[in-house]
Coordinates of C-alpha atoms and ligand atoms in Angstrom, one line a residue:
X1 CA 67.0 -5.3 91.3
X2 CA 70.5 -6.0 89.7
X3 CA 70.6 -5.4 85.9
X4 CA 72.9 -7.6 84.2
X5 CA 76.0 -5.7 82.5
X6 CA 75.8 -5.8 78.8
X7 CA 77.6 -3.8 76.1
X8 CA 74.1 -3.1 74.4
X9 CA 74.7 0.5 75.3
X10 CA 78.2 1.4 73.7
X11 CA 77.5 2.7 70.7
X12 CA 79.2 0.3 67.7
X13 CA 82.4 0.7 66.1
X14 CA 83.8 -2.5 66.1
X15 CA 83.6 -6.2 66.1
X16 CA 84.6 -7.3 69.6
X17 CA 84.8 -10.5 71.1
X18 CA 82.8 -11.8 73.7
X19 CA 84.8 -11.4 76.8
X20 CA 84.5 -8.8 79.3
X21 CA 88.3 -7.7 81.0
X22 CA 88.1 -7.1 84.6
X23 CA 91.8 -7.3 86.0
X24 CA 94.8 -6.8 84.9
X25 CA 98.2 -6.9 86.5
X26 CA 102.0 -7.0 84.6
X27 CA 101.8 -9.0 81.0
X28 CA 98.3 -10.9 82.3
X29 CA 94.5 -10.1 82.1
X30 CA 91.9 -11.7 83.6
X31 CA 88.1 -11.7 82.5
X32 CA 85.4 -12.0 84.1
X33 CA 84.9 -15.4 84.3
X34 CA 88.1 -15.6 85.5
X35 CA 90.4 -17.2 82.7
X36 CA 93.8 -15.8 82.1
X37 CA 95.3 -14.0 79.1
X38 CA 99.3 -13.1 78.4
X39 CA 98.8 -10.0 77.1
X40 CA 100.9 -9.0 74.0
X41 CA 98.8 -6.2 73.1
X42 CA 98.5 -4.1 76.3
X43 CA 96.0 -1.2 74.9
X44 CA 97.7 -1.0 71.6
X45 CA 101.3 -0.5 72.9
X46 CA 100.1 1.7 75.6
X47 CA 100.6 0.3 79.1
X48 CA 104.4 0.2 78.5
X49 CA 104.6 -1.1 82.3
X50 CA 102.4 -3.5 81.9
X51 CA 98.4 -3.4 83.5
X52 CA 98.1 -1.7 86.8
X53 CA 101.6 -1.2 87.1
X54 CA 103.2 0.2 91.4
X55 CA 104.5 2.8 89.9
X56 CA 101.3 4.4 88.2
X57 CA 99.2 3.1 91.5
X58 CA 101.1 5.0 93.8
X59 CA 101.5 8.1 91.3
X60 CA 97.7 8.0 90.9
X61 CA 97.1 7.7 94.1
X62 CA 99.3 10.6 95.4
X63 CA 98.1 13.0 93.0
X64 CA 95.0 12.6 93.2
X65 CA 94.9 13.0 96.8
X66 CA 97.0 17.1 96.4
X67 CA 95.4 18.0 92.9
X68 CA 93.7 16.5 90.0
X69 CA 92.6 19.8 87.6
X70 CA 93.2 23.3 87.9
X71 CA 92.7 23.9 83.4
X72 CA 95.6 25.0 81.4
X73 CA 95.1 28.2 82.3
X74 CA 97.1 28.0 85.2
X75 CA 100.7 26.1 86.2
X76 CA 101.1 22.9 87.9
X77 CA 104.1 21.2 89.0
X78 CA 103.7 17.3 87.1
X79 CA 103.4 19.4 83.9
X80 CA 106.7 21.4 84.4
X81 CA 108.5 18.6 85.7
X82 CA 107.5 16.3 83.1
X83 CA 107.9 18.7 80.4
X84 CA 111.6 19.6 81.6
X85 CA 112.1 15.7 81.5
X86 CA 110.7 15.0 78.0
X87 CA 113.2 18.2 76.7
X88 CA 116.2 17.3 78.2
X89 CA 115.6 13.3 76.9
X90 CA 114.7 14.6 73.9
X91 CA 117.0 17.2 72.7
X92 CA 113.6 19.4 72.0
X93 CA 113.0 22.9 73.8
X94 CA 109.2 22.9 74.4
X95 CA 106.3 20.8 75.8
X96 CA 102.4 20.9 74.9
X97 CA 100.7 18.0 76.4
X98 CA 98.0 16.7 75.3
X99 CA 95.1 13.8 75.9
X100 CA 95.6 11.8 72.6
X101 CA 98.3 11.1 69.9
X102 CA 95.7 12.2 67.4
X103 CA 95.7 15.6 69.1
X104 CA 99.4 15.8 69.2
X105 CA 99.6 15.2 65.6
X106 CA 96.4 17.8 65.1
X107 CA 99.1 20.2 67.1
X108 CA 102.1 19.2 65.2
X109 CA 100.1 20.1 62.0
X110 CA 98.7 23.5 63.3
X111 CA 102.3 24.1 64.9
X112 CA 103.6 23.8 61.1
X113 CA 101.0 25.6 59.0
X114 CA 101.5 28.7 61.4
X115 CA 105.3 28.8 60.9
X116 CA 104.5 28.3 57.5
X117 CA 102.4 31.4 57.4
X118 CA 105.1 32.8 59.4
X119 CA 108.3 32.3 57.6
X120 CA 108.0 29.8 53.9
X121 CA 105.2 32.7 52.4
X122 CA 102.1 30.6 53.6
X123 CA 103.4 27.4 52.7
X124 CA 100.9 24.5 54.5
X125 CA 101.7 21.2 52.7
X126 CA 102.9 18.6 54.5
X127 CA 104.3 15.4 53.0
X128 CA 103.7 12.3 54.6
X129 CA 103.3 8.7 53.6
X130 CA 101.9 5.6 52.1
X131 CA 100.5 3.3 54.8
X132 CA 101.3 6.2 57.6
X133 CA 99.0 6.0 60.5
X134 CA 98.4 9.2 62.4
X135 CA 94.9 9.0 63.9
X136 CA 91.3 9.5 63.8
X137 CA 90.3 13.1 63.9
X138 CA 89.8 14.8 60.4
X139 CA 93.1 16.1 60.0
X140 CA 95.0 13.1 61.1
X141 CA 93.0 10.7 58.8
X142 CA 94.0 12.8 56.3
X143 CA 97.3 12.8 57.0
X144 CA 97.7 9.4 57.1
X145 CA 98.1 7.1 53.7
X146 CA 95.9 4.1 55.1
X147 CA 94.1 2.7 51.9
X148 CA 90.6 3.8 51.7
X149 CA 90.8 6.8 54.1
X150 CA 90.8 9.0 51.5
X151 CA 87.0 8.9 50.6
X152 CA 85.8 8.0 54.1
X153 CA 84.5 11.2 55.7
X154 CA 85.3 13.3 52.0
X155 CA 86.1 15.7 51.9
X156 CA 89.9 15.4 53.4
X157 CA 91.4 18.7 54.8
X158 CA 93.7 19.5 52.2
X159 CA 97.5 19.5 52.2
X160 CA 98.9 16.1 52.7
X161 CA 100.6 14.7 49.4
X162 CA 101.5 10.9 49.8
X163 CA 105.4 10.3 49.4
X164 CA 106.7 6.2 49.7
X165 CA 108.5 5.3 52.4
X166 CA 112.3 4.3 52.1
X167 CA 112.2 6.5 49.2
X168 CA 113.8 9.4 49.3
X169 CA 113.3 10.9 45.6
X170 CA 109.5 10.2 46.1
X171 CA 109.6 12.5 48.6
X172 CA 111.6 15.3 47.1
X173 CA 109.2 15.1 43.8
X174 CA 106.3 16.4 45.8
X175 CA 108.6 19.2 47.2
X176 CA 107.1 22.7 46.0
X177 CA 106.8 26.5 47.1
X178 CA 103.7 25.2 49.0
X179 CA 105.8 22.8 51.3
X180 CA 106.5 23.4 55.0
X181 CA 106.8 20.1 56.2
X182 CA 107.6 15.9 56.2
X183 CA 106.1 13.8 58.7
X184 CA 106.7 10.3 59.4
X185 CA 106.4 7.2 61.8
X186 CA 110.3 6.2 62.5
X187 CA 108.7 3.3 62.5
X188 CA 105.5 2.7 61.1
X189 CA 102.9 0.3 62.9
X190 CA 99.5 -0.1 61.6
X191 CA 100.7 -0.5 58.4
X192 CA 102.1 -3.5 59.6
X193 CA 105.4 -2.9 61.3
X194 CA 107.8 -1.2 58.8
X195 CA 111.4 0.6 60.3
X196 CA 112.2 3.8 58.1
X197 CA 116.0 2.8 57.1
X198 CA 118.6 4.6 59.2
X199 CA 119.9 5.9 55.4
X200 CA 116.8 7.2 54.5
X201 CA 115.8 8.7 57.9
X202 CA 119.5 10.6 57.6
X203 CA 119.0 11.7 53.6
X204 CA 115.0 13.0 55.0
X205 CA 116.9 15.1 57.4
X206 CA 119.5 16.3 55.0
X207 CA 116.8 17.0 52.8
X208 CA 114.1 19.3 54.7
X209 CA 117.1 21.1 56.1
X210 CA 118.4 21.9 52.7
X211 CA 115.3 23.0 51.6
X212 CA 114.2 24.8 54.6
X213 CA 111.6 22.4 55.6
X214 CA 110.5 20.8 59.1
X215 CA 110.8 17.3 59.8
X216 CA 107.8 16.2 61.6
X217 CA 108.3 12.7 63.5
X218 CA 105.3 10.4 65.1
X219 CA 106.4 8.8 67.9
X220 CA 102.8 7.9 69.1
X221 CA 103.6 4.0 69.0
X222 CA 107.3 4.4 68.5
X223 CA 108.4 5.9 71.5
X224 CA 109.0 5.9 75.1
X225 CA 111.6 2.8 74.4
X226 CA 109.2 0.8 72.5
X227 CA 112.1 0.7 70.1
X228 CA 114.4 0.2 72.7
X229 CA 115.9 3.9 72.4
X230 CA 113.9 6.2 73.9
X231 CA 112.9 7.5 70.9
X232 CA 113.2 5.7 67.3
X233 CA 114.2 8.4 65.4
X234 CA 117.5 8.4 67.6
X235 CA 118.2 5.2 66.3
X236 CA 119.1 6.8 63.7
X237 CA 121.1 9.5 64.8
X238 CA 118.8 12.8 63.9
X239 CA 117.1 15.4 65.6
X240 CA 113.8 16.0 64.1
X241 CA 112.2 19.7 64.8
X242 CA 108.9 18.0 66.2
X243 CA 108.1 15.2 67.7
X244 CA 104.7 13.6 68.4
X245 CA 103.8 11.4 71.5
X246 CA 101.4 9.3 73.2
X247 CA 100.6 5.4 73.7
X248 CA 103.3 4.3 76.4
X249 CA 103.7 8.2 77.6
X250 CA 101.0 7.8 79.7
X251 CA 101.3 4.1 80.3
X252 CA 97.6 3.6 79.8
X253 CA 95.9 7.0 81.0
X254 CA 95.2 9.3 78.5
X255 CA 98.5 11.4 77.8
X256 CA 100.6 12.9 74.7
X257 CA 102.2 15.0 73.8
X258 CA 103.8 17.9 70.9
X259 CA 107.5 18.4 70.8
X260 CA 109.4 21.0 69.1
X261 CA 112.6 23.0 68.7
X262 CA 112.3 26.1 69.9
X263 CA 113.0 28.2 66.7
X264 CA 109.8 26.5 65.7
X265 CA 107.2 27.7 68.4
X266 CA 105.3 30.2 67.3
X267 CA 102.0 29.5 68.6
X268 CA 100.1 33.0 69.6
X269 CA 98.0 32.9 72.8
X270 CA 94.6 31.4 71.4
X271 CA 95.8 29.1 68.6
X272 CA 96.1 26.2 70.9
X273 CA 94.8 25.4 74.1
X274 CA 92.3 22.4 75.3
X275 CA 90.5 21.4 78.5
X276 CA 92.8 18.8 79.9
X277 CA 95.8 20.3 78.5
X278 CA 98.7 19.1 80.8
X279 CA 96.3 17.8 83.7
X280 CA 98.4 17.1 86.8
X281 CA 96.8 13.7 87.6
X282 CA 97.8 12.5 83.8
X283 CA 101.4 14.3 84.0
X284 CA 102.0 13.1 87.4
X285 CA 101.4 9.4 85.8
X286 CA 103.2 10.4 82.6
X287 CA 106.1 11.3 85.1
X288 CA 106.1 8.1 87.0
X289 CA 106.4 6.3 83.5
X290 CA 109.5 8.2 81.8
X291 CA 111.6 7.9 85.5
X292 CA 111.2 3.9 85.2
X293 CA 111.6 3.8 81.0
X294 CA 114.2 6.4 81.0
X295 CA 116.7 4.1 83.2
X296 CA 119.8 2.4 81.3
X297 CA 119.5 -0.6 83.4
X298 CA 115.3 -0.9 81.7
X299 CA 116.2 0.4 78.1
X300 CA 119.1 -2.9 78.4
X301 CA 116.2 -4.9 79.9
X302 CA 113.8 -3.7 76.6
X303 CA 117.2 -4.7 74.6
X304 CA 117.3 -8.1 76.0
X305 CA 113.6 -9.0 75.6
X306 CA 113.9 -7.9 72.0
X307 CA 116.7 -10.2 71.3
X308 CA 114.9 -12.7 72.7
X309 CA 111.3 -12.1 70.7
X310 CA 113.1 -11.5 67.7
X311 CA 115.1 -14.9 67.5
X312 CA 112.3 -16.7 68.5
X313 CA 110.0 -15.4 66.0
X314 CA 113.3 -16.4 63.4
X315 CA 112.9 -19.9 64.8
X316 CA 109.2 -20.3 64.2
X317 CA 109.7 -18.8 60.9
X318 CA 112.0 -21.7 60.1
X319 CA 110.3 -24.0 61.6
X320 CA 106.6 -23.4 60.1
X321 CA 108.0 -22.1 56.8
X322 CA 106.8 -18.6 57.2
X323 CA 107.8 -15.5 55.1
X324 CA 110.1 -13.3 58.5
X325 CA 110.7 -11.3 61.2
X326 CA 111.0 -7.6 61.4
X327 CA 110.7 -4.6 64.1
X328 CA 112.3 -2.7 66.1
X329 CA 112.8 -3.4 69.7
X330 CA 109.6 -4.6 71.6
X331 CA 107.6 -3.4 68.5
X332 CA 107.5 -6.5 66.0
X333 CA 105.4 -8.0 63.4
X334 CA 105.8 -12.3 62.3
X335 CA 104.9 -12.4 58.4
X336 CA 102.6 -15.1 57.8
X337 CA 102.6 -16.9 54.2
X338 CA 99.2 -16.4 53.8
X339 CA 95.9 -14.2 55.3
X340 CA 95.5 -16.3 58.4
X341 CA 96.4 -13.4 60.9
X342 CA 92.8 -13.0 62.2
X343 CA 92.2 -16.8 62.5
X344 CA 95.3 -16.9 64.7
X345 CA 94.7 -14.3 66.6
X346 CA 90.8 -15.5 67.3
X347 CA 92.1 -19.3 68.1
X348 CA 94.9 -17.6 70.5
X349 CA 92.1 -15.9 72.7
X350 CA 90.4 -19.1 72.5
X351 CA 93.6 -21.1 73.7
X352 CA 92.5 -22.8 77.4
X353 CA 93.2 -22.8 80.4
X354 CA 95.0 -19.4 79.0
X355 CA 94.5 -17.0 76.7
X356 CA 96.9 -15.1 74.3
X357 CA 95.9 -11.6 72.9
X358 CA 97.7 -10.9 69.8
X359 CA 96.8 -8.2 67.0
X360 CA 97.3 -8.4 62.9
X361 CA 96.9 -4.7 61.4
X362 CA 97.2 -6.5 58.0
X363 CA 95.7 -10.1 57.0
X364 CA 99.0 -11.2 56.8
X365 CA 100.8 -10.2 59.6
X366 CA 101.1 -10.7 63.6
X367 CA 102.1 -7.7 65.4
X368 CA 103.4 -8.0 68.9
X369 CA 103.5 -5.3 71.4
X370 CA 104.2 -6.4 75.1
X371 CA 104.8 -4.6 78.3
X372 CA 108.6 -3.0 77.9
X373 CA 108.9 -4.9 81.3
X374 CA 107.6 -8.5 80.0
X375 CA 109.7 -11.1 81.4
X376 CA 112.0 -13.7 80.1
X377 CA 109.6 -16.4 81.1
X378 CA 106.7 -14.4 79.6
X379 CA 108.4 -13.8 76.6
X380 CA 109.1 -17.8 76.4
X381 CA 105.7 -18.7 77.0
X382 CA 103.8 -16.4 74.2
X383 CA 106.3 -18.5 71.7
X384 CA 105.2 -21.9 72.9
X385 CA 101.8 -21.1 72.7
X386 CA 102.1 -19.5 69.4
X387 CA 104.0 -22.7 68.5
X388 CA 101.1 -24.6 68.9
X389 CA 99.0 -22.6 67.3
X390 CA 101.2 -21.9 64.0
X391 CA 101.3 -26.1 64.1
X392 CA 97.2 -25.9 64.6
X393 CA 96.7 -23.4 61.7
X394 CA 99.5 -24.1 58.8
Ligands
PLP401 C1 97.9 5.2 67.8 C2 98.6 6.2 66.9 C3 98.1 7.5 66.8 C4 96.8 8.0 67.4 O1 96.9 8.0 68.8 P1 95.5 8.1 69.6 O2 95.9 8.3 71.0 O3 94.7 6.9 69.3 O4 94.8 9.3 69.1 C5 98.9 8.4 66.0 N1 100.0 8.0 65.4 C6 100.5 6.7 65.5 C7 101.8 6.4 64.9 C8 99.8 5.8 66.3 O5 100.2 4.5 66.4

């Protein structure tokens, strides 16, 4: 007897649409009725190669076929090789890799409160932002500024003051003896697309090394060239002291990873630690991923796409009298003139013979988030069909 699939099972957590993915390959999806989709989303900004890229295929396939776990507890070679890649990219000493960019932020905060204890007197305050986005678990929610989050789940863990972004003096007026840390999105992306400035990125960094603090960035979303630089934050010409990643790290397996100066690592044997911790099968992929991103000849590629987005999304700004453009490389939002961002993005799904998968993280906004490899053509094609739709809907 064959018992039909159904999501009856999954436990809810979400309003989902009715269609069941079962292929993906490059900037398309197919379902399983077999009608197309360009993807724009691509897991949140994670498959930065696009679905079921070669590259990851093969990687997969080798690795799994030498060594897929041996725990954290011992060495493995796509762990040290990626993590001698990600530090010599990054300017950063030492790797922790991790499954989630929730749990490299959960690090990045543990990582800070023990140097606090360790050298600022048992400072554990660490500013962060309005808006900010930096995951689910309890820590991280609390982290972030998203409106709201403060009473889901009460009580917060304790210790993360809410500064404004692009503001510098709102973030020195929360400065005191308790402080050991600021930590930012370079770019900020749930809440909707928003670049720190390059001035204000440089006075945050003039700043927390003035006043002996550590500057904290999460790259989750905005790196591995999502911003066209490998990382955002060297758009603007710093070097934080950590670094969050995850999303496009992996390329759509589970993989991030903490960052940090070495000065700064003072974790004791215990403090951190976690099953899949640097897992050879994810690493090996990870690996795969930064070789092909990490190329001049794909970061100009990224570059060019950009360009290309960006002026379009001016054009259909002019032409359907919306409010702008903004973003940062392949990581760009389209402000709408009024809170029509769901309706577009349900009608773009809904498009025939194919499909468009777009996201709005605000009621306003359209957020786009392609493959870093999306093609010209692909690129062209999302803009017609948004075209239409902007014509259907205004
Ligand atoms: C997605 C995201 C996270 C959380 O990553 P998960 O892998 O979902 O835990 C953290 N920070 C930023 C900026 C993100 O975009």
């Amino acid at each position: 007897m064959t018992v039909a699939i159904t999501p009856d099972s999954l436990m809810w957590i979400a309003h989902r649409p009715d269609i069941v993915f079962t292929e993906g390959e490059g900037s398309w999806l197919r379902d399983r009725d077999g009608k197309r989709y360009l993807d724009f989303v691509q897991g949140w900004a994670v498959n930065s190669l696009g679905h079921c890229p070669p590259q990851m295929r093969d990687a997969l396939a080798a690795q799994a076929a030498k060594l897929v776990s041996v725990s954290p507890a011992f060495y493995n070679e796509p762990a040290m090789q990626l993590a001698q890649l990600l530090a010599q990219h990054s300017g950063l000493d030492k790797v922790f890799f991790t499954s989630t960019g929730a749990e490299a932020n959960e690090g990045a905060i543990k990582l800070a409160r023990k140097w606090g204890r360790m050298h600022r007197g048992g400072a554990f305050e660490i500013i962060t932002f309005d808006n900010s986005f930096h995951g689910r678990t309890l820590a991280t929610m609390s982290a972030s500024g998203k409106p709201g989050w403060d009473s889901l789940f009460a009580p917060q863990v304790p210790g993360f003051p809410k500064a404004q972004l692009n503001d510098i003096n709102s973030v020195e007026a929360l400065i005191t003896d308790n402080t050991v840390a600021v930590m930012l999105e370079p770019v900020q992306g749930e809440a909707g697309v928003i670049p720190a400035t390059y001035e204000f990125m440089q006075a945050l960094r003039e700043l927390t090394t003035v006043r002996g603090l550590l500057l904290v960035v999460d790259e989750v979303q905005s790196g591995m060239g999502r911003c066209s630089a490998l990382f955002a934050h060297q758009l603007s010409g710093i070097r934080p002291d950590i670094m969050t990643l995850g999303k496009g790290l992996g390329g759509g397996v589970p993989l991030g990873a903490l960052l940090a100066r070495e000065e700064v690592c003072c974790f004791e044997a215990g403090d951190q630690g976690g099953t899949y911790n640097g897992n050879p099968l994810m690493t090996a992929v990870g690996l795969a991923v930064l070789d092909t991103i990490a190329e001049p000849a794909f970061l100009a590629h990224i570059d060019a796409r950009a360009a290309q987005l960006a002026a379009g999304l001016q054009r259909l700004v002019e032409r359907h009298g919306l409010i702008g453009e903004r973003g940062e490389g392949l990581l760009r939002a389209l402000v709408l003139p009024g809170d029509v961002g769901a309706d577009i993005v349900s009608r773009a799904r809904e498009l025939a013979p194919e499909g468009l998968l777009l996201n709005a993280p605000r009621p306003n906004l359209l957020r786009f988030m392609p493959a870093l490899n999306v093609s010209e053509t692909e690129v062209e094609q999302m803009l017609e069909m948004l075209d239409e739709l902007l014509a259907r809907v205004g």
